[in-house]
């Protein structure tokens, strides 16, 4: 009989996602906020194009992944760039927003009416070296 031992570490960072439909349009904007949930200062590496460091997941009203827009691949290529990186220090409990607002409707087809469930995921490079997923944002499309 062998027992597996798994070490569970407490995440140092947490992600919160906010956003919704832009009033009077069919466009969806989201913002991801990063919070230092550890009891110590953290040096967080971010790139010049920090908004592209997040991977968004959108589940449509039918419970399936929402389809991409027809221009998604072209827009993704344009948004990727080498860019430089920097280190930002977050104190315990401090929240920051890098990358500004992401226009998610440029990448996800929100044409079906109903409720979409959106999450954001990001891998933070060493010295943090963890992958975090946000809470769920529900967006109702009329």
PDB file of C-alpha atoms in Angstrom:
ATOM      1  CA  UNK A   1       0.000   0.000   0.000  1.00  0.00           C
ATOM      2  CA  UNK A   2       1.396   3.373  -1.005  1.00  0.00           C
ATOM      3  CA  UNK A   3       0.095   6.705   0.152  1.00  0.00           C
ATOM      4  CA  UNK A   4       0.467   9.801  -1.976  1.00  0.00           C
ATOM      5  CA  UNK A   5       1.393  12.980  -0.182  1.00  0.00           C
ATOM      6  CA  UNK A   6       0.316  16.229  -1.767  1.00  0.00           C
ATOM      7  CA  UNK A   7       1.533  19.543  -0.538  1.00  0.00           C
ATOM      8  CA  UNK A   8      -1.053  22.229  -0.733  1.00  0.00           C
ATOM      9  CA  UNK A   9       0.163  25.773  -0.691  1.00  0.00           C
ATOM     10  CA  UNK A  10      -1.993  28.760  -0.012  1.00  0.00           C
ATOM     11  CA  UNK A  11      -2.182  31.060  -3.046  1.00  0.00           C
ATOM     12  CA  UNK A  12      -0.319  34.320  -2.632  1.00  0.00           C
ATOM     13  CA  UNK A  13      -2.502  36.219  -5.110  1.00  0.00           C
ATOM     14  CA  UNK A  14      -6.194  36.267  -5.930  1.00  0.00           C
ATOM     15  CA  UNK A  15      -8.007  37.486  -9.042  1.00  0.00           C
ATOM     16  CA  UNK A  16     -11.355  39.268  -9.218  1.00  0.00           C
ATOM     17  CA  UNK A  17     -13.128  39.906 -12.504  1.00  0.00           C
ATOM     18  CA  UNK A  18     -15.611  42.738 -13.037  1.00  0.00           C
ATOM     19  CA  UNK A  19     -17.423  44.072 -16.061  1.00  0.00           C
ATOM     20  CA  UNK A  20     -20.470  43.706 -18.245  1.00  0.00           C
ATOM     21  CA  UNK A  21     -22.201  44.999 -21.336  1.00  0.00           C
ATOM     22  CA  UNK A  22     -21.283  48.507 -22.376  1.00  0.00           C
ATOM     23  CA  UNK A  23     -24.499  50.511 -22.063  1.00  0.00           C
ATOM     24  CA  UNK A  24     -26.302  50.880 -25.373  1.00  0.00           C
ATOM     25  CA  UNK A  25     -24.142  48.346 -27.224  1.00  0.00           C
ATOM     26  CA  UNK A  26     -23.519  44.627 -27.619  1.00  0.00           C
ATOM     27  CA  UNK A  27     -19.888  44.932 -26.483  1.00  0.00           C
ATOM     28  CA  UNK A  28     -18.581  43.290 -23.310  1.00  0.00           C
ATOM     29  CA  UNK A  29     -15.767  44.814 -21.221  1.00  0.00           C
ATOM     30  CA  UNK A  30     -13.968  43.178 -18.302  1.00  0.00           C
ATOM     31  CA  UNK A  31     -11.313  44.234 -15.808  1.00  0.00           C
ATOM     32  CA  UNK A  32      -9.192  41.849 -13.742  1.00  0.00           C
ATOM     33  CA  UNK A  33      -7.927  42.965 -10.357  1.00  0.00           C
ATOM     34  CA  UNK A  34      -5.004  41.235  -8.632  1.00  0.00           C
ATOM     35  CA  UNK A  35      -4.856  41.198  -4.813  1.00  0.00           C
ATOM     36  CA  UNK A  36      -1.952  40.193  -2.615  1.00  0.00           C
ATOM     37  CA  UNK A  37      -3.605  37.718  -0.227  1.00  0.00           C
ATOM     38  CA  UNK A  38      -0.364  36.808   1.529  1.00  0.00           C
ATOM     39  CA  UNK A  39       0.941  38.350   4.770  1.00  0.00           C
ATOM     40  CA  UNK A  40       4.105  39.661   3.068  1.00  0.00           C
ATOM     41  CA  UNK A  41       5.096  42.041   0.272  1.00  0.00           C
ATOM     42  CA  UNK A  42       5.158  40.322  -3.119  1.00  0.00           C
ATOM     43  CA  UNK A  43       7.212  41.253  -6.147  1.00  0.00           C
ATOM     44  CA  UNK A  44       4.937  40.541  -9.084  1.00  0.00           C
ATOM     45  CA  UNK A  45       6.415  40.327 -12.601  1.00  0.00           C
ATOM     46  CA  UNK A  46       4.211  41.937 -15.260  1.00  0.00           C
ATOM     47  CA  UNK A  47       4.802  42.550 -18.942  1.00  0.00           C
ATOM     48  CA  UNK A  48       4.310  45.766 -20.863  1.00  0.00           C
ATOM     49  CA  UNK A  49       1.233  44.147 -22.428  1.00  0.00           C
ATOM     50  CA  UNK A  50      -0.167  42.818 -19.144  1.00  0.00           C
ATOM     51  CA  UNK A  51      -3.710  42.448 -20.489  1.00  0.00           C
ATOM     52  CA  UNK A  52      -2.538  39.654 -22.786  1.00  0.00           C
ATOM     53  CA  UNK A  53      -1.266  37.651 -19.796  1.00  0.00           C
ATOM     54  CA  UNK A  54      -4.815  36.578 -18.894  1.00  0.00           C
ATOM     55  CA  UNK A  55      -6.694  33.680 -20.430  1.00  0.00           C
ATOM     56  CA  UNK A  56     -10.446  34.220 -20.416  1.00  0.00           C
ATOM     57  CA  UNK A  57     -13.027  31.454 -20.358  1.00  0.00           C
ATOM     58  CA  UNK A  58     -16.611  32.138 -21.433  1.00  0.00           C
ATOM     59  CA  UNK A  59     -19.379  29.586 -21.000  1.00  0.00           C
ATOM     60  CA  UNK A  60     -22.503  30.418 -22.991  1.00  0.00           C
ATOM     61  CA  UNK A  61     -26.186  30.148 -22.070  1.00  0.00           C
ATOM     62  CA  UNK A  62     -26.239  26.547 -23.335  1.00  0.00           C
ATOM     63  CA  UNK A  63     -23.512  25.503 -20.846  1.00  0.00           C
ATOM     64  CA  UNK A  64     -20.901  25.108 -23.583  1.00  0.00           C
ATOM     65  CA  UNK A  65     -17.839  27.243 -24.265  1.00  0.00           C
ATOM     66  CA  UNK A  66     -18.919  30.383 -26.114  1.00  0.00           C
ATOM     67  CA  UNK A  67     -17.571  30.423 -29.682  1.00  0.00           C
ATOM     68  CA  UNK A  68     -14.809  32.828 -30.723  1.00  0.00           C
ATOM     69  CA  UNK A  69     -15.543  35.743 -33.048  1.00  0.00           C
ATOM     70  CA  UNK A  70     -14.488  35.356 -36.669  1.00  0.00           C
ATOM     71  CA  UNK A  71     -11.597  37.824 -36.135  1.00  0.00           C
ATOM     72  CA  UNK A  72     -10.287  36.298 -32.884  1.00  0.00           C
ATOM     73  CA  UNK A  73      -7.113  34.776 -34.314  1.00  0.00           C
ATOM     74  CA  UNK A  74      -6.140  37.998 -36.107  1.00  0.00           C
ATOM     75  CA  UNK A  75      -6.785  40.086 -32.976  1.00  0.00           C
ATOM     76  CA  UNK A  76      -4.822  37.695 -30.765  1.00  0.00           C
ATOM     77  CA  UNK A  77      -1.786  37.917 -33.063  1.00  0.00           C
ATOM     78  CA  UNK A  78      -1.964  41.715 -33.013  1.00  0.00           C
ATOM     79  CA  UNK A  79      -2.225  41.802 -29.193  1.00  0.00           C
ATOM     80  CA  UNK A  80       0.781  39.551 -28.659  1.00  0.00           C
ATOM     81  CA  UNK A  81       4.053  41.325 -28.510  1.00  0.00           C
ATOM     82  CA  UNK A  82       7.367  40.846 -26.888  1.00  0.00           C
ATOM     83  CA  UNK A  83       7.292  44.017 -24.813  1.00  0.00           C
ATOM     84  CA  UNK A  84       9.407  44.520 -21.771  1.00  0.00           C
ATOM     85  CA  UNK A  85       8.562  43.378 -18.285  1.00  0.00           C
ATOM     86  CA  UNK A  86       8.820  44.996 -14.889  1.00  0.00           C
ATOM     87  CA  UNK A  87       8.431  44.067 -11.236  1.00  0.00           C
ATOM     88  CA  UNK A  88       5.707  45.668  -9.136  1.00  0.00           C
ATOM     89  CA  UNK A  89       5.585  45.283  -5.350  1.00  0.00           C
ATOM     90  CA  UNK A  90       2.189  44.603  -3.790  1.00  0.00           C
ATOM     91  CA  UNK A  91       1.840  45.014  -0.034  1.00  0.00           C
ATOM     92  CA  UNK A  92      -0.428  42.617   1.916  1.00  0.00           C
ATOM     93  CA  UNK A  93      -4.056  43.237   0.927  1.00  0.00           C
ATOM     94  CA  UNK A  94      -3.133  45.651  -1.889  1.00  0.00           C
ATOM     95  CA  UNK A  95      -5.093  45.378  -5.139  1.00  0.00           C
ATOM     96  CA  UNK A  96      -3.868  46.401  -8.580  1.00  0.00           C
ATOM     97  CA  UNK A  97      -5.242  46.395 -12.102  1.00  0.00           C
ATOM     98  CA  UNK A  98      -2.749  45.818 -14.914  1.00  0.00           C
ATOM     99  CA  UNK A  99      -3.669  45.826 -18.540  1.00  0.00           C
ATOM    100  CA  UNK A 100      -6.699  48.071 -18.145  1.00  0.00           C
ATOM    101  CA  UNK A 101     -10.043  47.072 -19.571  1.00  0.00           C
ATOM    102  CA  UNK A 102     -10.261  44.134 -21.976  1.00  0.00           C
ATOM    103  CA  UNK A 103     -12.900  44.258 -24.688  1.00  0.00           C
ATOM    104  CA  UNK A 104     -13.859  40.590 -24.441  1.00  0.00           C
ATOM    105  CA  UNK A 105     -16.469  40.865 -27.206  1.00  0.00           C
ATOM    106  CA  UNK A 106     -13.576  41.251 -29.676  1.00  0.00           C
ATOM    107  CA  UNK A 107     -12.710  37.608 -28.943  1.00  0.00           C
ATOM    108  CA  UNK A 108     -15.934  35.927 -27.778  1.00  0.00           C
ATOM    109  CA  UNK A 109     -19.200  35.755 -29.723  1.00  0.00           C
ATOM    110  CA  UNK A 110     -21.927  37.005 -27.379  1.00  0.00           C
ATOM    111  CA  UNK A 111     -24.673  36.942 -30.029  1.00  0.00           C
ATOM    112  CA  UNK A 112     -26.899  34.359 -28.279  1.00  0.00           C
ATOM    113  CA  UNK A 113     -29.157  35.872 -25.626  1.00  0.00           C
ATOM    114  CA  UNK A 114     -28.787  34.508 -22.114  1.00  0.00           C
ATOM    115  CA  UNK A 115     -26.304  34.393 -19.253  1.00  0.00           C
ATOM    116  CA  UNK A 116     -22.590  33.955 -19.897  1.00  0.00           C
ATOM    117  CA  UNK A 117     -20.156  32.890 -17.160  1.00  0.00           C
ATOM    118  CA  UNK A 118     -16.713  34.452 -17.511  1.00  0.00           C
ATOM    119  CA  UNK A 119     -13.481  33.667 -15.633  1.00  0.00           C
ATOM    120  CA  UNK A 120      -9.907  34.889 -16.022  1.00  0.00           C
ATOM    121  CA  UNK A 121      -6.799  32.794 -15.393  1.00  0.00           C
ATOM    122  CA  UNK A 122      -3.188  33.886 -15.183  1.00  0.00           C
ATOM    123  CA  UNK A 123       0.099  32.167 -14.469  1.00  0.00           C
ATOM    124  CA  UNK A 124       2.426  34.344 -12.403  1.00  0.00           C
ATOM    125  CA  UNK A 125       6.094  33.713 -13.161  1.00  0.00           C
ATOM    126  CA  UNK A 126       8.708  33.066 -10.476  1.00  0.00           C
ATOM    127  CA  UNK A 127       9.303  34.045  -7.788  1.00  0.00           C
ATOM    128  CA  UNK A 128       5.523  33.659  -7.259  1.00  0.00           C
ATOM    129  CA  UNK A 129       5.110  30.697  -9.637  1.00  0.00           C
ATOM    130  CA  UNK A 130       1.401  30.022  -9.276  1.00  0.00           C
ATOM    131  CA  UNK A 131      -1.647  29.928 -11.524  1.00  0.00           C
ATOM    132  CA  UNK A 132      -4.775  31.674 -10.289  1.00  0.00           C
ATOM    133  CA  UNK A 133      -8.337  31.717 -11.582  1.00  0.00           C
ATOM    134  CA  UNK A 134     -10.791  34.495 -10.824  1.00  0.00           C
ATOM    135  CA  UNK A 135     -14.248  34.311  -9.390  1.00  0.00           C
ATOM    136  CA  UNK A 136     -17.093  33.947 -11.931  1.00  0.00           C
ATOM    137  CA  UNK A 137     -18.616  36.996 -13.584  1.00  0.00           C
ATOM    138  CA  UNK A 138     -22.116  36.507 -14.954  1.00  0.00           C
ATOM    139  CA  UNK A 139     -23.095  38.659 -17.903  1.00  0.00           C
ATOM    140  CA  UNK A 140     -26.706  38.727 -19.071  1.00  0.00           C
ATOM    141  CA  UNK A 141     -27.120  39.374 -22.799  1.00  0.00           C
ATOM    142  CA  UNK A 142     -30.667  40.372 -23.826  1.00  0.00           C
TER     143      UNK A 142
END
